[in-house]
Amino acid sequence: MTQDLRVPWEEDPGELYEHAPCGYLTTTPDGTIVKVNETFLAWTGYTREDLIGLRRFRDLLSSGGQIYHETHYAPLLRMQNDVHEVAFDMVCADGHRLPTLVNSVLGRDPDGLPRLIRTTIFNATERRGYERELLNARRAAEDSERRVRVLQEIVAELAAAPTETGVAEALVRAPAPAFGASGGSVWLTGARPGELVAVSATDQGVSEAAAAEVARRGDLHVVGAPEEADGQLPGLAEAMREAGRATVVLLPLTTGPAADDADVRGVLAFGFAEPRRLSDSELRVVRLLGQQGGQALDRARLYDAARQREERAILLAATTREMDEEPRLTARAKRLVERLVPDVAEWASVRLQVGPAGLLAESGGPAPDADLLTAQIEEVTTAGEALWPAAGSGNAVLPLVVRGRVLGTLALRTGAEPGFLIDLADRAALALENARLYEQERAVARTLQRSLLAGTLPQDSRFVVETHYHAAAQDLEVGGDWFDAFMITPDRLAIAVGDVVGRGIDAAATMGQLRSAIRAVASADAGPAKVLKKLDRFVDRVISARMATVAYCEVNLASGTMTYACAGHLPPLLHEPATQARYLMGARSAPLGSRAGRRERVEDKVKLASGSRLLLYTDGLVERRNRTIDRGLDLMAREWARRRDAPTTGLASGFADLMVGQEHADDVCLLCLTLGTDDRMERSIGADPMQIALLRKEMRAWLASHQVDEESIQGVLLACSEAVANAIEHGYRNDPFGQVEVSATVSAEAVEVVVADRGVWRPARTDVARGRGLQLIRQVMDHVSFDRSAGTVVTMRRTRKGDS
């Protein structure tokens, strides 16, 4: 059995603890120091009286160390009972910091509760120095590698740049990532000897005269301070001071090494806000950058002429393609002129002889003299020959000829060659004529589709039906969406919305057949479920109607109940007074003629309160490629509820515009049914006289739905209008944001209207004859009272004359 060797002297354990080659600390679980050895005291300059029972371990750490102690060290120690080699900076008694490595062990009592923490501390000063040296060496290697990588990227970008401007832009971006420069600028040699042209710049710390001198000398210049530039390079010192540059590098862009008398194609200059000394390796990279940049510029100049010819051909093809992407005539003409300016012309105009007013698309400027241009266009239109500017400057006007007919003219301010412009005009004329024919055919198709939709909608004082149909904006073909509303009996209203699968004339014809079939099979004793069953038999004979969807409802106007059924269609949306909008999810079954899903036709019944609004719609209103159907339905229900009190006139079209806009990819079909009204009407309008007409229109419909006699309706409308006008004029004369509250109640005996405002009543001017409004109100109403305790409240009552 191996035993410890005995030394010739006895080693004192206390001496070993106090003068160990590391610091020892013993703390309570909360970190209070209860024991410390001499080694730690010698390193930090503290005395035992400074620490024992007075300081916690975390109090000896730097601010960052204290945070790390709270967030990592202490939690880890509690979880795993030990922590090893944690780097902390100890704050010594004199304030300096001592780098250390800390190991701690948490001791627990027999019950497992924390009892004490033993900590060893090692001096890491020399280790920190080694780490710093290694880090500096690593950074130097990384900087070198980064410069090489950046240079490789720049060389690749230079090789890919097709023009001198592209090369210059790549060069001006290079100094920042490669050397940490604040900015740069590039000058290129011109056609005349000694001429420099500024092409690209992100920094103004170098004068053009200094760049020209460097180009003449053909060698690299590094100026470490503005004082060094005095007497060497003209204007450089002043430019450096104005731009705040301490060091500037001026690099000639040569086609080879400077020692070989290579040609100079330009100058790259970049600067630093702080003094900077470039190392030998950095200077080698700078010179290599100058050679690569000069060679790239040389290549760009060699290919410039060939590229210009190629660009003309590409421009013609691109212009034709972009016009073909836009089917509308106006948009296509606009696309043409926007494509030509500024690539081909400073100003361009297309005038077409279509429609009663013609068509004009214009871009660029300034526009030429209007009278002169009009005379030129008349001459070209009459002769059918192009008009070219004198001496190659001015406006060129070309006829747009298709099949021997002058469709219009193309006018440009340009210096392009005539052959290119003639080819351009020929292509533009054909593209514009195709767009004209497309819109003509599209108008015919839309007219055909609308002729197949429902004709005159039923009119009844007990309900209002509002419909809207908007075909897909990007499609010439007609679709299969449809709506219908008709009376089955004097007290039973039928409404339906459907969607036939597919597009084109066949779909539209099937839609017309299906709509007619519903009218044929609907009867007083049928009901929605039986109607759908009969439609299934109809679909068996009309194959093109298979998988069509239908939402069909029958409303009993006497009882206020509605029976409905949906054959694969989206659920109706119902909004009743004082409730949330909700979807009617009952009575659902498969599309017409389906061989799968729930084929049994079912129906459901719901009681409709007076004032309810029901919306039937097709999928184009809610379905989008970039969102789920549930999200679309939630959005529609929310927006429909916000329009609870909106006038019925224009409600369907306005709601469709809100949900899908004018440009959309699918047909949109809506049918809105408003059933009766409440006995009470409440509206809030702004202090704008223009809103009185809308209020009158809505109140008239509300009164008519309650069978109020015409004479009483006229009186109530007149009195209400005058009261609202007075509230706007007197209460909100200087407050355009005021609100006028209007409430009306109808009963079997009378109609009562209350108009209230919160403004400050101002009497009418004494120099103007007034008072006719109040006189009219008193004449047409049986009772009128005013309350001006808080704003103004006008209460008016008129007795009804009986059923009209």
mmCIF file of N, CA and C in Angstrom, residues 570 583 617-639 655-661 664 668:
data_model
loop_
_atom_site.group_PDB
_atom_site.id
_atom_site.type_symbol
_atom_site.label_atom_id
_atom_site.label_comp_id
_atom_site.label_asym_id
_atom_site.label_seq_id
_atom_site.Cartn_x
_atom_site.Cartn_y
_atom_site.Cartn_z
ATOM 1 N N LEU A 570 -69.246 29.855 -49.084
ATOM 2 C CA LEU A 570 -68.852 30.515 -47.841
ATOM 3 C C LEU A 570 -70.081 30.958 -47.062
ATOM 4 N N TYR A 583 -71.092 34.653 -38.471
ATOM 5 C CA TYR A 583 -71.305 33.841 -39.662
ATOM 6 C C TYR A 583 -72.345 32.755 -39.365
ATOM 7 N N TYR A 617 -71.724 36.610 -50.405
ATOM 8 C CA TYR A 617 -70.521 37.043 -51.130
ATOM 9 C C TYR A 617 -69.860 35.825 -51.763
ATOM 10 N N THR A 618 -68.927 36.075 -52.660
ATOM 11 C CA THR A 618 -68.124 35.000 -53.261
ATOM 12 C C THR A 618 -66.709 35.057 -52.709
ATOM 13 N N ASP A 619 -65.922 34.008 -52.990
ATOM 14 C CA ASP A 619 -64.619 33.866 -52.354
ATOM 15 C C ASP A 619 -63.628 34.953 -52.729
ATOM 16 N N GLY A 620 -63.838 35.644 -53.846
ATOM 17 C CA GLY A 620 -62.910 36.703 -54.228
ATOM 18 C C GLY A 620 -62.829 37.830 -53.225
ATOM 19 N N LEU A 621 -63.834 37.940 -52.338
ATOM 20 C CA LEU A 621 -63.841 39.014 -51.349
ATOM 21 C C LEU A 621 -62.863 38.752 -50.213
ATOM 22 N N VAL A 622 -62.592 37.483 -49.892
ATOM 23 C CA VAL A 622 -61.809 37.186 -48.685
ATOM 24 C C VAL A 622 -60.553 36.365 -48.944
ATOM 25 N N GLU A 623 -60.527 35.577 -49.996
ATOM 26 C CA GLU A 623 -59.396 34.673 -50.196
ATOM 27 C C GLU A 623 -58.203 35.414 -50.797
ATOM 28 N N ARG A 624 -57.015 35.175 -50.192
ATOM 29 C CA ARG A 624 -55.764 35.755 -50.669
ATOM 30 C C ARG A 624 -54.674 34.692 -50.574
ATOM 31 N N ARG A 625 -53.705 34.773 -51.444
ATOM 32 C CA ARG A 625 -52.608 33.803 -51.407
ATOM 33 C C ARG A 625 -51.707 33.999 -50.203
ATOM 34 N N ASN A 626 -51.651 35.213 -49.679
ATOM 35 C CA ASN A 626 -50.721 35.508 -48.595
ATOM 36 C C ASN A 626 -51.365 35.476 -47.214
ATOM 37 N N ARG A 627 -52.560 34.903 -47.075
ATOM 38 C CA ARG A 627 -53.176 34.797 -45.751
ATOM 39 C C ARG A 627 -54.163 33.640 -45.755
ATOM 40 N N THR A 628 -54.491 33.159 -44.560
ATOM 41 C CA THR A 628 -55.426 32.047 -44.428
ATOM 42 C C THR A 628 -56.855 32.541 -44.611
ATOM 43 N N ILE A 629 -57.759 31.596 -44.929
ATOM 44 C CA ILE A 629 -59.163 31.955 -45.097
ATOM 45 C C ILE A 629 -59.771 32.424 -43.784
ATOM 46 N N ASP A 630 -59.316 31.844 -42.646
ATOM 47 C CA ASP A 630 -59.841 32.273 -41.341
ATOM 48 C C ASP A 630 -59.504 33.729 -41.080
ATOM 49 N N ARG A 631 -58.281 34.121 -41.405
ATOM 50 C CA ARG A 631 -57.893 35.519 -41.196
ATOM 51 C C ARG A 631 -58.723 36.450 -42.074
ATOM 52 N N GLY A 632 -58.976 36.025 -43.321
ATOM 53 C CA GLY A 632 -59.803 36.841 -44.200
ATOM 54 C C GLY A 632 -61.219 36.991 -43.683
ATOM 55 N N LEU A 633 -61.796 35.909 -43.166
ATOM 56 C CA LEU A 633 -63.155 35.969 -42.623
ATOM 57 C C LEU A 633 -63.217 36.849 -41.385
ATOM 58 N N ASP A 634 -62.199 36.755 -40.515
ATOM 59 C CA ASP A 634 -62.171 37.606 -39.315
ATOM 60 C C ASP A 634 -62.103 39.078 -39.708
ATOM 61 N N LEU A 635 -61.266 39.390 -40.677
ATOM 62 C CA LEU A 635 -61.143 40.779 -41.123
ATOM 63 C C LEU A 635 -62.461 41.274 -41.709
ATOM 64 N N MET A 636 -63.134 40.450 -42.507
ATOM 65 C CA MET A 636 -64.381 40.876 -43.128
ATOM 66 C C MET A 636 -65.457 41.113 -42.076
ATOM 67 N N ALA A 637 -65.563 40.217 -41.082
ATOM 68 C CA ALA A 637 -66.578 40.396 -40.031
ATOM 69 C C ALA A 637 -66.332 41.690 -39.252
ATOM 70 N N ARG A 638 -65.069 41.977 -38.968
ATOM 71 C CA ARG A 638 -64.745 43.196 -38.213
ATOM 72 C C ARG A 638 -65.102 44.454 -39.005
ATOM 73 N N GLU A 639 -64.742 44.473 -40.283
ATOM 74 C CA GLU A 639 -65.030 45.649 -41.097
ATOM 75 C C GLU A 639 -66.525 45.782 -41.376
ATOM 76 N N PHE A 655 -67.820 48.547 -49.605
ATOM 77 C CA PHE A 655 -67.215 47.464 -48.820
ATOM 78 C C PHE A 655 -66.278 46.627 -49.693
ATOM 79 N N ALA A 656 -66.657 46.393 -50.948
ATOM 80 C CA ALA A 656 -65.787 45.642 -51.860
ATOM 81 C C ALA A 656 -64.490 46.388 -52.123
ATOM 82 N N ASP A 657 -64.571 47.707 -52.324
ATOM 83 C CA ASP A 657 -63.356 48.492 -52.546
ATOM 84 C C ASP A 657 -62.441 48.431 -51.337
ATOM 85 N N LEU A 658 -63.022 48.448 -50.143
ATOM 86 C CA LEU A 658 -62.215 48.370 -48.931
ATOM 87 C C LEU A 658 -61.498 47.030 -48.827
ATOM 88 N N MET A 659 -62.202 45.938 -49.134
ATOM 89 C CA MET A 659 -61.643 44.605 -48.934
ATOM 90 C C MET A 659 -60.641 44.208 -50.015
ATOM 91 N N VAL A 660 -60.873 44.592 -51.262
ATOM 92 C CA VAL A 660 -60.014 44.109 -52.347
ATOM 93 C C VAL A 660 -59.410 45.218 -53.185
ATOM 94 N N GLY A 661 -59.914 46.464 -53.110
ATOM 95 C CA GLY A 661 -59.389 47.530 -53.939
ATOM 96 C C GLY A 661 -59.860 47.409 -55.378
ATOM 97 N N HIS A 664 -57.513 43.615 -58.510
ATOM 98 C CA HIS A 664 -57.535 42.346 -57.797
ATOM 99 C C HIS A 664 -57.576 41.215 -58.800
ATOM 100 N N VAL A 668 -65.407 39.504 -57.787
ATOM 101 C CA VAL A 668 -66.006 39.795 -56.479
ATOM 102 C C VAL A 668 -67.488 40.051 -56.683
#
